[in-house]
mmCIF file with all atom_site columns, C-alpha atoms in Angstrom:
data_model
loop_
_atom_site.group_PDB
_atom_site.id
_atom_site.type_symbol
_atom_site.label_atom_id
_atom_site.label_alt_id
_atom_site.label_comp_id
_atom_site.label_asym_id
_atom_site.label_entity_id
_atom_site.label_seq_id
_atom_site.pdbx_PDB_ins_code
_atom_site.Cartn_x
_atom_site.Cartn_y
_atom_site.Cartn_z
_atom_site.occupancy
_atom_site.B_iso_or_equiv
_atom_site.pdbx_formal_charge
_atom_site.auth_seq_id
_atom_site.auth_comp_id
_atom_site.auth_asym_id
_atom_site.auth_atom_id
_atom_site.pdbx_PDB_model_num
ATOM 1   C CA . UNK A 1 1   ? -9.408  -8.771  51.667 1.00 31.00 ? 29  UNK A CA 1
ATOM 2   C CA . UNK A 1 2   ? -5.981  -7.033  50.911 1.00 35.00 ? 30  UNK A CA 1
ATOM 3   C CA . UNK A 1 3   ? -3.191  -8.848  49.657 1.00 34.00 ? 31  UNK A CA 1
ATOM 4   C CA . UNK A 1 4   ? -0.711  -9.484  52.729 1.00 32.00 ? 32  UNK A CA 1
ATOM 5   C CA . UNK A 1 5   ? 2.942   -9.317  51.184 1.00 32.00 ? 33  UNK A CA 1
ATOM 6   C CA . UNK A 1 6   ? 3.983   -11.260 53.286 1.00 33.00 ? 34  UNK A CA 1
ATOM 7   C CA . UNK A 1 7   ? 6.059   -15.370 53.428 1.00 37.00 ? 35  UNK A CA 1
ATOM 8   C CA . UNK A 1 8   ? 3.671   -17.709 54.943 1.00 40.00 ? 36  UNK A CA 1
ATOM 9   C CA . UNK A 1 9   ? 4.765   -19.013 58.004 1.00 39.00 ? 37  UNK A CA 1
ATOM 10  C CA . UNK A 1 10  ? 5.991   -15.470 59.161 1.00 37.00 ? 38  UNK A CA 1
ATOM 11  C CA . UNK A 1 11  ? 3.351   -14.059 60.687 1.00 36.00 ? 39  UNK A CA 1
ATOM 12  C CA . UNK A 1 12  ? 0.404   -15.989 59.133 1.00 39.00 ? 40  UNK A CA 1
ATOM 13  C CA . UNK A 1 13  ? 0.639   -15.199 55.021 1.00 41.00 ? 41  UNK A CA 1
ATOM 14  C CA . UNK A 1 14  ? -2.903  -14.540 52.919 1.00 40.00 ? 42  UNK A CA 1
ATOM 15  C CA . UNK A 1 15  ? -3.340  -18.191 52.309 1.00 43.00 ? 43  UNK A CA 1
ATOM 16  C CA . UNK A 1 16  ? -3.935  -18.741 56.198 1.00 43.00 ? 44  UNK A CA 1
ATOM 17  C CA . UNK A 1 17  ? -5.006  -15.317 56.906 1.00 39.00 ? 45  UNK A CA 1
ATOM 18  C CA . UNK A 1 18  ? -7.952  -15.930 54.110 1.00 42.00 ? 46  UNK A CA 1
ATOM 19  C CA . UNK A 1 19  ? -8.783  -19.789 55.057 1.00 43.00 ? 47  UNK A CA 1
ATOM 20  C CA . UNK A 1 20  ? -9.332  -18.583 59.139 1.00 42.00 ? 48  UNK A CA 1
ATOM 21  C CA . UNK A 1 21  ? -11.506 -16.011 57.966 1.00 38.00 ? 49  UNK A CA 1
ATOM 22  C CA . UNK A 1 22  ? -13.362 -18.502 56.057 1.00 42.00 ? 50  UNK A CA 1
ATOM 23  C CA . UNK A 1 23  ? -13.316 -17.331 52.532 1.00 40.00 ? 51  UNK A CA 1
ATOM 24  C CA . UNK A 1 24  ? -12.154 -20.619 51.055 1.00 46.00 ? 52  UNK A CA 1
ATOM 25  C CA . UNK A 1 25  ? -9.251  -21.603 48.736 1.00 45.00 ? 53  UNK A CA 1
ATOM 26  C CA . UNK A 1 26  ? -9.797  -20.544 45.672 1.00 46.00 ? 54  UNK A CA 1
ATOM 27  C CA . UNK A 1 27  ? -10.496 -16.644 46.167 1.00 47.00 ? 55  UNK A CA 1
ATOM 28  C CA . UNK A 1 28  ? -7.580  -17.379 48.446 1.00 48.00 ? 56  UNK A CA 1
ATOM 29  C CA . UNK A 1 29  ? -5.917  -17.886 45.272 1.00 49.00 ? 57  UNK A CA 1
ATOM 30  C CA . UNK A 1 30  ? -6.884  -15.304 43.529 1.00 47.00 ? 58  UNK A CA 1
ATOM 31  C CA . UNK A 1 31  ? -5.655  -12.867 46.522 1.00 47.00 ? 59  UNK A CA 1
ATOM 32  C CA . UNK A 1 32  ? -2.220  -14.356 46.328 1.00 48.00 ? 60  UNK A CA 1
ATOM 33  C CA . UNK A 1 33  ? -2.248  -13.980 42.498 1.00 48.00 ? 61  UNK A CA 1
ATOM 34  C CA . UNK A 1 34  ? -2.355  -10.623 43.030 1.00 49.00 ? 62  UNK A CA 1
ATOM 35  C CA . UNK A 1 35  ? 0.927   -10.280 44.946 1.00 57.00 ? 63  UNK A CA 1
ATOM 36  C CA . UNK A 1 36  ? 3.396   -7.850  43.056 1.00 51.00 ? 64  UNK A CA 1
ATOM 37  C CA . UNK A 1 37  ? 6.571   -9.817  44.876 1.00 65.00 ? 65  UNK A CA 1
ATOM 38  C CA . UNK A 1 38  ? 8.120   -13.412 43.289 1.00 77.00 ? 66  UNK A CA 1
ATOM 39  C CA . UNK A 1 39  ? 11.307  -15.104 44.578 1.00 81.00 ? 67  UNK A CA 1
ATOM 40  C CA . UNK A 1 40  ? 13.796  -14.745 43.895 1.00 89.00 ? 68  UNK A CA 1
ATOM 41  C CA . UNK A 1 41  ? 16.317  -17.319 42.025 1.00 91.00 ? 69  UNK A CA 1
ATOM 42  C CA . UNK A 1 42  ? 18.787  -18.779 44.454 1.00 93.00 ? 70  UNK A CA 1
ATOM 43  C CA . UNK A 1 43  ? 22.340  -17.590 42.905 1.00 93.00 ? 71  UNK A CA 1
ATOM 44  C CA . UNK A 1 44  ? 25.619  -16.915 43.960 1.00 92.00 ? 72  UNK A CA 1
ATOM 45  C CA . UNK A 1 45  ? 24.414  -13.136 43.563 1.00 92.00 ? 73  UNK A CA 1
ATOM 46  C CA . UNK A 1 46  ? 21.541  -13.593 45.793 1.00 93.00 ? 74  UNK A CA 1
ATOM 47  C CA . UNK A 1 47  ? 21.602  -11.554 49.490 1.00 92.00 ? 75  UNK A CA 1
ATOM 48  C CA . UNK A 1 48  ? 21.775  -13.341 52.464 1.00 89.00 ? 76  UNK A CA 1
ATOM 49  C CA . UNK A 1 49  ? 19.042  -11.521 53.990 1.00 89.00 ? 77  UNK A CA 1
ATOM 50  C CA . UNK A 1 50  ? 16.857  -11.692 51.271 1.00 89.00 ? 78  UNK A CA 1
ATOM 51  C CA . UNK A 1 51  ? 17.332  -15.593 51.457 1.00 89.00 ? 79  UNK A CA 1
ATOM 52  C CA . UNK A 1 52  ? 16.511  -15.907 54.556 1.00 85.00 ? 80  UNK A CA 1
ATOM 53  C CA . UNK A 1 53  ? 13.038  -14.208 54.184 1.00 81.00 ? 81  UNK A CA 1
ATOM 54  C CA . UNK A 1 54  ? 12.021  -17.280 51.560 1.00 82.00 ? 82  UNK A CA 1
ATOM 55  C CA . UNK A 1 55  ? 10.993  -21.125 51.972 1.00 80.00 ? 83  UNK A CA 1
ATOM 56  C CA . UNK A 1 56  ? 13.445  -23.147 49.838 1.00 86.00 ? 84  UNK A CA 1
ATOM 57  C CA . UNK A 1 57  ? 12.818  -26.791 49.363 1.00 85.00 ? 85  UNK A CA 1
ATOM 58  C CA . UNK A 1 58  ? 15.943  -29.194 50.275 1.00 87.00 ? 86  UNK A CA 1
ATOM 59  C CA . UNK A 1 59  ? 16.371  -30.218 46.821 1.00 90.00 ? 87  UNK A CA 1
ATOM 60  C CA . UNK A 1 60  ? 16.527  -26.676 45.866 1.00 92.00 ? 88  UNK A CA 1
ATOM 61  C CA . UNK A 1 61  ? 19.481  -26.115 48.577 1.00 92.00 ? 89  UNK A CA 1
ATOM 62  C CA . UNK A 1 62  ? 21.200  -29.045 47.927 1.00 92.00 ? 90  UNK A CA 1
ATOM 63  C CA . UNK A 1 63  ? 21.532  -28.398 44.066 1.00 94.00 ? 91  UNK A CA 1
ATOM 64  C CA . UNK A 1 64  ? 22.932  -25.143 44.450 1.00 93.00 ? 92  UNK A CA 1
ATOM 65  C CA . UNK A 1 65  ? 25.403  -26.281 46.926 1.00 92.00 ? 93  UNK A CA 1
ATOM 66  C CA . UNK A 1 66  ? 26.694  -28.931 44.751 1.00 91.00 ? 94  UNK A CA 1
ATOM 67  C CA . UNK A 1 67  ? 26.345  -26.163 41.561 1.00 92.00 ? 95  UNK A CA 1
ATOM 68  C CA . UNK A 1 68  ? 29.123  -24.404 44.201 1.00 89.00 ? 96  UNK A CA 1
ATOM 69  C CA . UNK A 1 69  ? 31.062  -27.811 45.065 1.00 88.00 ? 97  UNK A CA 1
ATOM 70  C CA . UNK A 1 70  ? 29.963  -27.657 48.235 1.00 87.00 ? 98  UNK A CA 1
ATOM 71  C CA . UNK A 1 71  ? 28.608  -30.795 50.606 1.00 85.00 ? 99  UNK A CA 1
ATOM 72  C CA . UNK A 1 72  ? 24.962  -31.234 50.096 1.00 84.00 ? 100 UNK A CA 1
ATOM 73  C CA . UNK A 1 73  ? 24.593  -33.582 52.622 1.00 81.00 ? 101 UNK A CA 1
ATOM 74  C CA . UNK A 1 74  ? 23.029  -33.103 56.490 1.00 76.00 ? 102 UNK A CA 1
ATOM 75  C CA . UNK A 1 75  ? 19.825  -31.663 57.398 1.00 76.00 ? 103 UNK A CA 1
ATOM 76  C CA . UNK A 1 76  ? 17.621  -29.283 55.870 1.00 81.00 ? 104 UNK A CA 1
ATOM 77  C CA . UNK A 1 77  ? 19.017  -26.432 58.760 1.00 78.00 ? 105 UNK A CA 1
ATOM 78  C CA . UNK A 1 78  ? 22.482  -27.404 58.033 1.00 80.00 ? 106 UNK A CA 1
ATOM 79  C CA . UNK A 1 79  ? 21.966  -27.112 54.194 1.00 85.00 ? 107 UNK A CA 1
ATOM 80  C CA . UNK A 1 80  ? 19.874  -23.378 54.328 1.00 87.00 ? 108 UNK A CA 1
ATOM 81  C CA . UNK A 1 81  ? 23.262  -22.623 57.080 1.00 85.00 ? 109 UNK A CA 1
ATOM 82  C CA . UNK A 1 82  ? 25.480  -23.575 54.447 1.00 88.00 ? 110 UNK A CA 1
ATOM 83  C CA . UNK A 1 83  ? 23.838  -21.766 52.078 1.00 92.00 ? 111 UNK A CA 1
ATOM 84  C CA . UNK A 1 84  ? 23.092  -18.576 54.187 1.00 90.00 ? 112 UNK A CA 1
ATOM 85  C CA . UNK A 1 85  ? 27.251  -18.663 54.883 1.00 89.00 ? 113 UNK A CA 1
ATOM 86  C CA . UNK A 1 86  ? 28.487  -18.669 51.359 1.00 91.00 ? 114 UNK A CA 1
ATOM 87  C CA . UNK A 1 87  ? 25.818  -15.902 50.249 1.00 92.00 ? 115 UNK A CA 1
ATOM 88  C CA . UNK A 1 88  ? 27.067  -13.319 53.203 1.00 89.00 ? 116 UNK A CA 1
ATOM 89  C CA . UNK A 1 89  ? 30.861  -14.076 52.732 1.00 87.00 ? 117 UNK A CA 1
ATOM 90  C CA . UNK A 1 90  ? 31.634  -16.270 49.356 1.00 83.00 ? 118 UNK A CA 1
ATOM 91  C CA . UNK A 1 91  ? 32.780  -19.215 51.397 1.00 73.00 ? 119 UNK A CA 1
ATOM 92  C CA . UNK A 1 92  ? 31.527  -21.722 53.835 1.00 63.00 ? 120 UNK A CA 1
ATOM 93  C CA . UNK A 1 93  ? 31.644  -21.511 57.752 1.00 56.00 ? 121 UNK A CA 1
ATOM 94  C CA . UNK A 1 94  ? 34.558  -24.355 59.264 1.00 49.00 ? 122 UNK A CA 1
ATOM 95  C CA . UNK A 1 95  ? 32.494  -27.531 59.676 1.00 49.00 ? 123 UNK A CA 1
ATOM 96  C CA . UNK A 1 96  ? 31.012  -28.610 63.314 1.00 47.00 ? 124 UNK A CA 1
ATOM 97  C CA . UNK A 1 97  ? 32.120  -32.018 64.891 1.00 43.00 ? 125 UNK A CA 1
ATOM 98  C CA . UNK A 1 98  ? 29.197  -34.318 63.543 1.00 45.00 ? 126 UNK A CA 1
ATOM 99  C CA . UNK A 1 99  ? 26.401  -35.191 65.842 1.00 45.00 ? 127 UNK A CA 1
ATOM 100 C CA . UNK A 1 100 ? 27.751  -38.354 68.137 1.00 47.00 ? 128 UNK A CA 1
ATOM 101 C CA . UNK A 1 101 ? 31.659  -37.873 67.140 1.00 58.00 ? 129 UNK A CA 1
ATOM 102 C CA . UNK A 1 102 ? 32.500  -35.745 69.990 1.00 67.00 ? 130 UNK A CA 1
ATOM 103 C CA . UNK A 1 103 ? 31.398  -35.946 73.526 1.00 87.00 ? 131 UNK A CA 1
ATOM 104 C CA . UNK A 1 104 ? 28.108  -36.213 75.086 1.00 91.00 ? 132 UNK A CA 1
ATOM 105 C CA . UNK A 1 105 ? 26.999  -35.179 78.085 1.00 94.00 ? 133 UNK A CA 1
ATOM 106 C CA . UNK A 1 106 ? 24.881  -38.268 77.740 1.00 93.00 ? 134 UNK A CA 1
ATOM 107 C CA . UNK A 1 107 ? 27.942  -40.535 78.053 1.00 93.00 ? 135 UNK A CA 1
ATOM 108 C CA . UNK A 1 108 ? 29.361  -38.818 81.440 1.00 92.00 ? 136 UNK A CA 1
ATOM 109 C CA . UNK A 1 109 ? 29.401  -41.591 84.600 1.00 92.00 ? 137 UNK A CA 1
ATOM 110 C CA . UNK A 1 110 ? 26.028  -42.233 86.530 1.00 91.00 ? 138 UNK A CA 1
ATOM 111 C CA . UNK A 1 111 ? 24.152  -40.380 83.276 1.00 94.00 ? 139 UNK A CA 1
ATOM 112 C CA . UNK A 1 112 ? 22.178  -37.381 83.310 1.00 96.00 ? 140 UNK A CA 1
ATOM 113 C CA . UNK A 1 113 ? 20.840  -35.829 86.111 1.00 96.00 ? 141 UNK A CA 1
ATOM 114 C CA . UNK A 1 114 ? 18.642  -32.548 86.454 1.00 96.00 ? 142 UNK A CA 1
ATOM 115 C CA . UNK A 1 115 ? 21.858  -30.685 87.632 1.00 96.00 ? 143 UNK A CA 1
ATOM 116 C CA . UNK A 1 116 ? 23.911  -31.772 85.093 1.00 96.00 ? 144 UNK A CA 1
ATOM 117 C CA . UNK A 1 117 ? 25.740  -28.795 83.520 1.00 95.00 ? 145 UNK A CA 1
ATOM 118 C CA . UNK A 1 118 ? 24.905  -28.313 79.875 1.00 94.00 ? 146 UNK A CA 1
ATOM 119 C CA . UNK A 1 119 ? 27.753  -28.627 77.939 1.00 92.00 ? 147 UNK A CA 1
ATOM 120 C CA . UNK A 1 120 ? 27.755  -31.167 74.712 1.00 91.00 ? 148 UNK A CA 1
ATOM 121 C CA . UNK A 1 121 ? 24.212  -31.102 74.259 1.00 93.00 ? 149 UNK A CA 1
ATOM 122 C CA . UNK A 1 122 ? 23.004  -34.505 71.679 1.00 91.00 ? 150 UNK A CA 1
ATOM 123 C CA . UNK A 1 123 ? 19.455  -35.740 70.640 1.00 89.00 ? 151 UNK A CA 1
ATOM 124 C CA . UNK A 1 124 ? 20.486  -39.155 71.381 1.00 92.00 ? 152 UNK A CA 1
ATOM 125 C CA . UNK A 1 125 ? 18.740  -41.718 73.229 1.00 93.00 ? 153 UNK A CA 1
ATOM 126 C CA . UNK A 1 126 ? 20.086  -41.070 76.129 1.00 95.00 ? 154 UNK A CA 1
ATOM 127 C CA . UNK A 1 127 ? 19.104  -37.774 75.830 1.00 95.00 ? 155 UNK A CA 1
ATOM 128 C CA . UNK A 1 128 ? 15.692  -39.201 75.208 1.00 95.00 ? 156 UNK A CA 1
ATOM 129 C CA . UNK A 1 129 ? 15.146  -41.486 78.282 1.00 95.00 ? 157 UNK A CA 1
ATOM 130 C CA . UNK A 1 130 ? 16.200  -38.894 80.808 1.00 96.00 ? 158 UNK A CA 1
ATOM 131 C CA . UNK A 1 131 ? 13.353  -36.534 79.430 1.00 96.00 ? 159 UNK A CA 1
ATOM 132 C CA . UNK A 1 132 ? 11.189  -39.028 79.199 1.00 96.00 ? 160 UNK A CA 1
ATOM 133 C CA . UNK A 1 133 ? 11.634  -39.715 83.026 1.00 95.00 ? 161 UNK A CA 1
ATOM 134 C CA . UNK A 1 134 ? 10.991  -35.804 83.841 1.00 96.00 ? 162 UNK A CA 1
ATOM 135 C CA . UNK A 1 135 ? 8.148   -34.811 81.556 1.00 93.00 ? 163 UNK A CA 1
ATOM 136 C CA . UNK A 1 136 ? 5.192   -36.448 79.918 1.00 92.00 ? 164 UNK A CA 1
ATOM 137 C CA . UNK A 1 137 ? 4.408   -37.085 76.125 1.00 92.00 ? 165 UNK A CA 1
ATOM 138 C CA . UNK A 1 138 ? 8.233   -36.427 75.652 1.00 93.00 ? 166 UNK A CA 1
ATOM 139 C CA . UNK A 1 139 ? 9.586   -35.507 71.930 1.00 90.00 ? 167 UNK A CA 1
ATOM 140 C CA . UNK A 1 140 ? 12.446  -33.687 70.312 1.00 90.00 ? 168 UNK A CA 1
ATOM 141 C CA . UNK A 1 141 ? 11.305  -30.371 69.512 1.00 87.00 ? 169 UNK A CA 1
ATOM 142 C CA . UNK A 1 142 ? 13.101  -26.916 68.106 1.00 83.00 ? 170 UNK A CA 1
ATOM 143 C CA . UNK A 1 143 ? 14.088  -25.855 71.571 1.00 87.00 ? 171 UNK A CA 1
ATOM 144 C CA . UNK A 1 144 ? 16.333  -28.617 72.122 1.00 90.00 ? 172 UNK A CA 1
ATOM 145 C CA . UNK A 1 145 ? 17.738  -28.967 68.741 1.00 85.00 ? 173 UNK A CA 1
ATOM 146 C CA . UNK A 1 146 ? 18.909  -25.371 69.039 1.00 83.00 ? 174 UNK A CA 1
ATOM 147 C CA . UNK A 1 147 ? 21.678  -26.829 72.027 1.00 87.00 ? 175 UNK A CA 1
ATOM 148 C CA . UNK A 1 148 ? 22.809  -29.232 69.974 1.00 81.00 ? 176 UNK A CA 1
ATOM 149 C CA . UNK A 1 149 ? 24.720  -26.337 68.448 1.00 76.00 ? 177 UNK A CA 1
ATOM 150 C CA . UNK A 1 150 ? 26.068  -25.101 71.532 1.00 80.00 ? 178 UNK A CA 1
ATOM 151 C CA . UNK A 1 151 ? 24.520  -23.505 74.396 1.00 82.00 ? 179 UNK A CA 1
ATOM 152 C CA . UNK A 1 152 ? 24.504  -19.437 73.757 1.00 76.00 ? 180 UNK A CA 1
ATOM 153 C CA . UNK A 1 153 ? 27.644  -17.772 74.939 1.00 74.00 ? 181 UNK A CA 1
ATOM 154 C CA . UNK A 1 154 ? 26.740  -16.373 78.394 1.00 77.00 ? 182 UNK A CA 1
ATOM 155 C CA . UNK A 1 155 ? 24.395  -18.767 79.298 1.00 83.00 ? 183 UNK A CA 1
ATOM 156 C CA . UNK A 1 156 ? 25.172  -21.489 82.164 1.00 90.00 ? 184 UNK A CA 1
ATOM 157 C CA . UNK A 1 157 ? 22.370  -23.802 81.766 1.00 93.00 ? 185 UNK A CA 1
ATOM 158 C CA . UNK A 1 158 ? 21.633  -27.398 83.403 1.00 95.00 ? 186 UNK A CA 1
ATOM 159 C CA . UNK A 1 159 ? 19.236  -30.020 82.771 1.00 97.00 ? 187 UNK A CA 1
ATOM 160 C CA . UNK A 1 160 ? 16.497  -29.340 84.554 1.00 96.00 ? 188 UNK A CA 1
ATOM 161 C CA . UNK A 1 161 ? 17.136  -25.806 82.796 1.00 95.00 ? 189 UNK A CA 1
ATOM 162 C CA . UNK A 1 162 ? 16.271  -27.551 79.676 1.00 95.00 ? 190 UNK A CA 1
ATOM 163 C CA . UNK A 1 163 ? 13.067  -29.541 81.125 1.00 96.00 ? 191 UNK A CA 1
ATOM 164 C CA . UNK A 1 164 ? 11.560  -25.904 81.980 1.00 95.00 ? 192 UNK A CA 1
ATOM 165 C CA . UNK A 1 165 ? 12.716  -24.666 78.916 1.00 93.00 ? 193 UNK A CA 1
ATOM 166 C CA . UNK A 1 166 ? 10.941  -27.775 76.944 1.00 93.00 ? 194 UNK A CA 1
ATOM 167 C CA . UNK A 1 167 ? 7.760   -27.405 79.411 1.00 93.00 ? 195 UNK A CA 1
ATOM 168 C CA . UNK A 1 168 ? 7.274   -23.017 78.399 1.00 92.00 ? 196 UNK A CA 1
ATOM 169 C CA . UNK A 1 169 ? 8.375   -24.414 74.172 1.00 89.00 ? 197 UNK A CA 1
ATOM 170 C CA . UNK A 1 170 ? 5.397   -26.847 74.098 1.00 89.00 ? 198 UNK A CA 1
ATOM 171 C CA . UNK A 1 171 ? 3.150   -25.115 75.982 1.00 88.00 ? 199 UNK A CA 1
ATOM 172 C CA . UNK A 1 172 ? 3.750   -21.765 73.673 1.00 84.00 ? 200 UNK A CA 1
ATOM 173 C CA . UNK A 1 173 ? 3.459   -24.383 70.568 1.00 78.00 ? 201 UNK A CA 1
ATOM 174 C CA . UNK A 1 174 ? -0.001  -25.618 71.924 1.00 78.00 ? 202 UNK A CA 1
ATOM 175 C CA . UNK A 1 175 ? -1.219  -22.032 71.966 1.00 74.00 ? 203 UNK A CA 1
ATOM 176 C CA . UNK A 1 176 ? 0.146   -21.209 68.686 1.00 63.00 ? 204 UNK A CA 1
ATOM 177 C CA . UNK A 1 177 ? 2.687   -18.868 69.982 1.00 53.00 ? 205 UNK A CA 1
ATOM 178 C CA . UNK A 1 178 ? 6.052   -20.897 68.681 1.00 52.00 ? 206 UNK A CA 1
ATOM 179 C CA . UNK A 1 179 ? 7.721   -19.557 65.562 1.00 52.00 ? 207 UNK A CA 1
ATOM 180 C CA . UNK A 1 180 ? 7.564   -22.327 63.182 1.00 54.00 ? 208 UNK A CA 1
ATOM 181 C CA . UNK A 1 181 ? 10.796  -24.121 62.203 1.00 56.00 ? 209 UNK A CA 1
ATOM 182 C CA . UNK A 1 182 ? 11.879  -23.249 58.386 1.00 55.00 ? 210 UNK A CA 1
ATOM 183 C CA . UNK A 1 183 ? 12.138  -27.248 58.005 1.00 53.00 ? 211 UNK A CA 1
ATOM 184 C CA . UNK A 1 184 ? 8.497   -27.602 59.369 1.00 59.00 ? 212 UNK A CA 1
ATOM 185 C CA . UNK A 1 185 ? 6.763   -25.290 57.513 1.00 67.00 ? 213 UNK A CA 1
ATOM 186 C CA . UNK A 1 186 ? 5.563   -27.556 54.413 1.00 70.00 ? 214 UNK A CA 1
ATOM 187 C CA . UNK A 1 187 ? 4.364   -30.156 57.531 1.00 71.00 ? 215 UNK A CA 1
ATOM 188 C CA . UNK A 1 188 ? 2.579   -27.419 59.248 1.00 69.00 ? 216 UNK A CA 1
ATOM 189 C CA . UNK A 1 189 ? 0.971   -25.359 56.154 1.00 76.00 ? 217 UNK A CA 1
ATOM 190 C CA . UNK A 1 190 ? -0.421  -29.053 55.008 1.00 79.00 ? 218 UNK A CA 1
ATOM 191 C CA . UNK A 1 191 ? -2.286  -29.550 58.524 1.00 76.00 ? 219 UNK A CA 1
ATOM 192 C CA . UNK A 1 192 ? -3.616  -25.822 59.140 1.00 78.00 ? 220 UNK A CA 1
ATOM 193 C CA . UNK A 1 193 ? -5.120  -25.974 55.265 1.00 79.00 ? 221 UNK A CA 1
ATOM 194 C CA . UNK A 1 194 ? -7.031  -28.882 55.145 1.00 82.00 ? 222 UNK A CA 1
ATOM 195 C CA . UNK A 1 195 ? -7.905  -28.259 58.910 1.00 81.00 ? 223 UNK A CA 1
ATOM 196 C CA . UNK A 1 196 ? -9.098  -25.184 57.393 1.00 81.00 ? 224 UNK A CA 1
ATOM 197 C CA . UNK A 1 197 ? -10.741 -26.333 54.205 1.00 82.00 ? 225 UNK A CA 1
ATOM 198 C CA . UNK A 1 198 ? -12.163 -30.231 54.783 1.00 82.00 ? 226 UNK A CA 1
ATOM 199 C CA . UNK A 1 199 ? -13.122 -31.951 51.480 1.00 84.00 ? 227 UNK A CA 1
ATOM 200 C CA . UNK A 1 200 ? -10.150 -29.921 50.029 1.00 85.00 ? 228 UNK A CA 1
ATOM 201 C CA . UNK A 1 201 ? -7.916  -32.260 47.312 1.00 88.00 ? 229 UNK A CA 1
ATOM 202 C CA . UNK A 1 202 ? -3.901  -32.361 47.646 1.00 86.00 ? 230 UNK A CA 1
ATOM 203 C CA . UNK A 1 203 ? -3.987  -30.514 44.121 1.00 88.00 ? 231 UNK A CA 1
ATOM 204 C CA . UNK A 1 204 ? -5.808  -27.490 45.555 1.00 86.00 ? 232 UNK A CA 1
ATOM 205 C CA . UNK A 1 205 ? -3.435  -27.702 48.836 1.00 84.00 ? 233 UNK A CA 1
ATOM 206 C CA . UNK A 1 206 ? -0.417  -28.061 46.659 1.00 84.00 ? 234 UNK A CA 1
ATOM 207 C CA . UNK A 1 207 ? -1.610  -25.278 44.156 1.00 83.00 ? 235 UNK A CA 1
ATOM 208 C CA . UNK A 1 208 ? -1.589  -23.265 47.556 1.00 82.00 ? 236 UNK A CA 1
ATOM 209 C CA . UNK A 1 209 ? 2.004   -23.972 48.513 1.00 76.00 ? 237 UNK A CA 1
ATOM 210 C CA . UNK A 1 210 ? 3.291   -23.011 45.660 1.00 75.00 ? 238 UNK A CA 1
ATOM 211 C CA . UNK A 1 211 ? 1.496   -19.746 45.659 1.00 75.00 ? 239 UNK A CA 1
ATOM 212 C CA . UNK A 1 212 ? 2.339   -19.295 49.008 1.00 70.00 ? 240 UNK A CA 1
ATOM 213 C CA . UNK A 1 213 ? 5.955   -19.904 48.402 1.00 68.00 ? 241 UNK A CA 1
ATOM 214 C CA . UNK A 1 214 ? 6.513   -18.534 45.530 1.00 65.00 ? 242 UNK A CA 1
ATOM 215 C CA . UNK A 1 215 ? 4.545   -14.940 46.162 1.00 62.00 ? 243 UNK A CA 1
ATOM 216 C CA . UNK A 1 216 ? 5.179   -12.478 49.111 1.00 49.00 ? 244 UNK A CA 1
#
C-alpha cells in the first residue's frame, strides 16, 4: 500500500483507505508514518488556502483568535470562518446578526407552510416541528445549517424546497456520498475506525487521529 498524501476526511485518507482494505491499524500506522507532509502551525503567516486543507481542533482555533484579540466564542464553523477571514485579508469579516436576534421565518403569522418563501432561515424549534410534520426520523443536518447563513444569492427557495433538499442530503449521507462537515470529522473518523477494527482500544484510535491529522 502507497502512502495517500492526502487529509482524512477528503476523499478517504490512508488510515480509512488501509482499515477498508483490511490491513489493520498498526501497519496503518506505519503507512502514515511515512508521509513526507506535517501541518502546518496556525500563524498569522499561515495561507488561507492552506488552512483550509487541515483539521484544527476548536481549542486550537479559539487560542489563536484570542492570541489576535479576536472573539473566540460561537461554533466550531464560525471560529475556522473567523479564522479563514483574518488569514486571507488581516482582519475579520463584519459580524452576522446572532442566531434568534433577527427575524425568523418561523415567527411569521399561521407558521410555516411548504410554500413559505425562504428568507430568515433558523434551526429553532419551530423550524423543527414543521419538518418533523413533513419527513420522518427528522434532524438538523449540514444542508440546513448552510441557510441559516442566508440562502445563496440567485436562489428563490421555499419550504418544501428545503424538505426535498433534506430528503436527496440524507439519502446521499446514507450512501456515503455527503462530504463530511469539518466539525464532524473527529465524530465520524471515531465510528468508521472501530467499525473497522472491533476489539480496537481508544489509545490505538486516538494514536490514529493524530496521525491522521497531523500527516497528509
Amino acid at each position: 500500500l502507497q502512502p495517500v498524501r492526502m487529509p482524512w476526511g477528503r476523499r478517504g485518507g490512508v488510515l480509512r483507505i488501509a482499515i477498508v482494505a483490511g490491513i489493520g491499524v498498526l501497519p496503518a500506522l506505519r503507512t502514515m508514518a511515512a508521509c513526507p507532509e506535517k501541518r502546518p502551525k496556525l500563524t498569522p503567516k499561515l495561507d488561507s488556502k492552506v488552512f483550509g486543507k487541515w483539521y484544527w481542533e476548536v481549542k486550537e482555533l479559539a487560542a489563536f483568535l484570542r492570541e489576535q484579540g479576536l472573539s473566540s466564542s460561537g461554533l466550531k464553523a464560525d471560529l475556522t470562518q473567523r479564522v479563514s477571514d483574518f488569514l486571507r485579508t488581516g482582519r475579520v469579516a463584519e459580524r452576522r446578526v446572532a442566531a434568534g436576534k433577527g427575524p425568523r421565518d418561523s415567527a411569521i403569522p399561521g407558521g410555516l407552510k411548504v410554500s413559505t418563501p425562504v428568507e430568515n432561515y433558523n434551526n429553532d424549534a419551530a423550524t423543527r416541528s414543521f419538518f418533523e410534520k413533513h419527513v420522518e426520523g427528522f434532524r438538523f443536518n449540514e444542508y440546513l445549517r448552510s441557510f441559516s447563513k442566508g440562502v445563496p444569492e440567485g436562489q428563490k427557495l421555499t419550504y418544501g424546497d428545503l424538505i426535498e433538499g433534506w430528503k436527496k442530503a440524507e439519502k446521499e449521507r446514507s450512501e456515503g456520498k455527503q462530504e463530511i462537515g469539518k466539525q464532524f470529522e473527529y465524530n465520524q473518523f471515531t465510528r468508521d475506525f472501530f467499525a473497522a477494527n472491533p476489539g480496537s482500544s481508544r489509545k490505538e484510535m486516538m494514536d490514529a487521529w493524530r496521525a491522521i491529522r497531523n500527516c497528509e
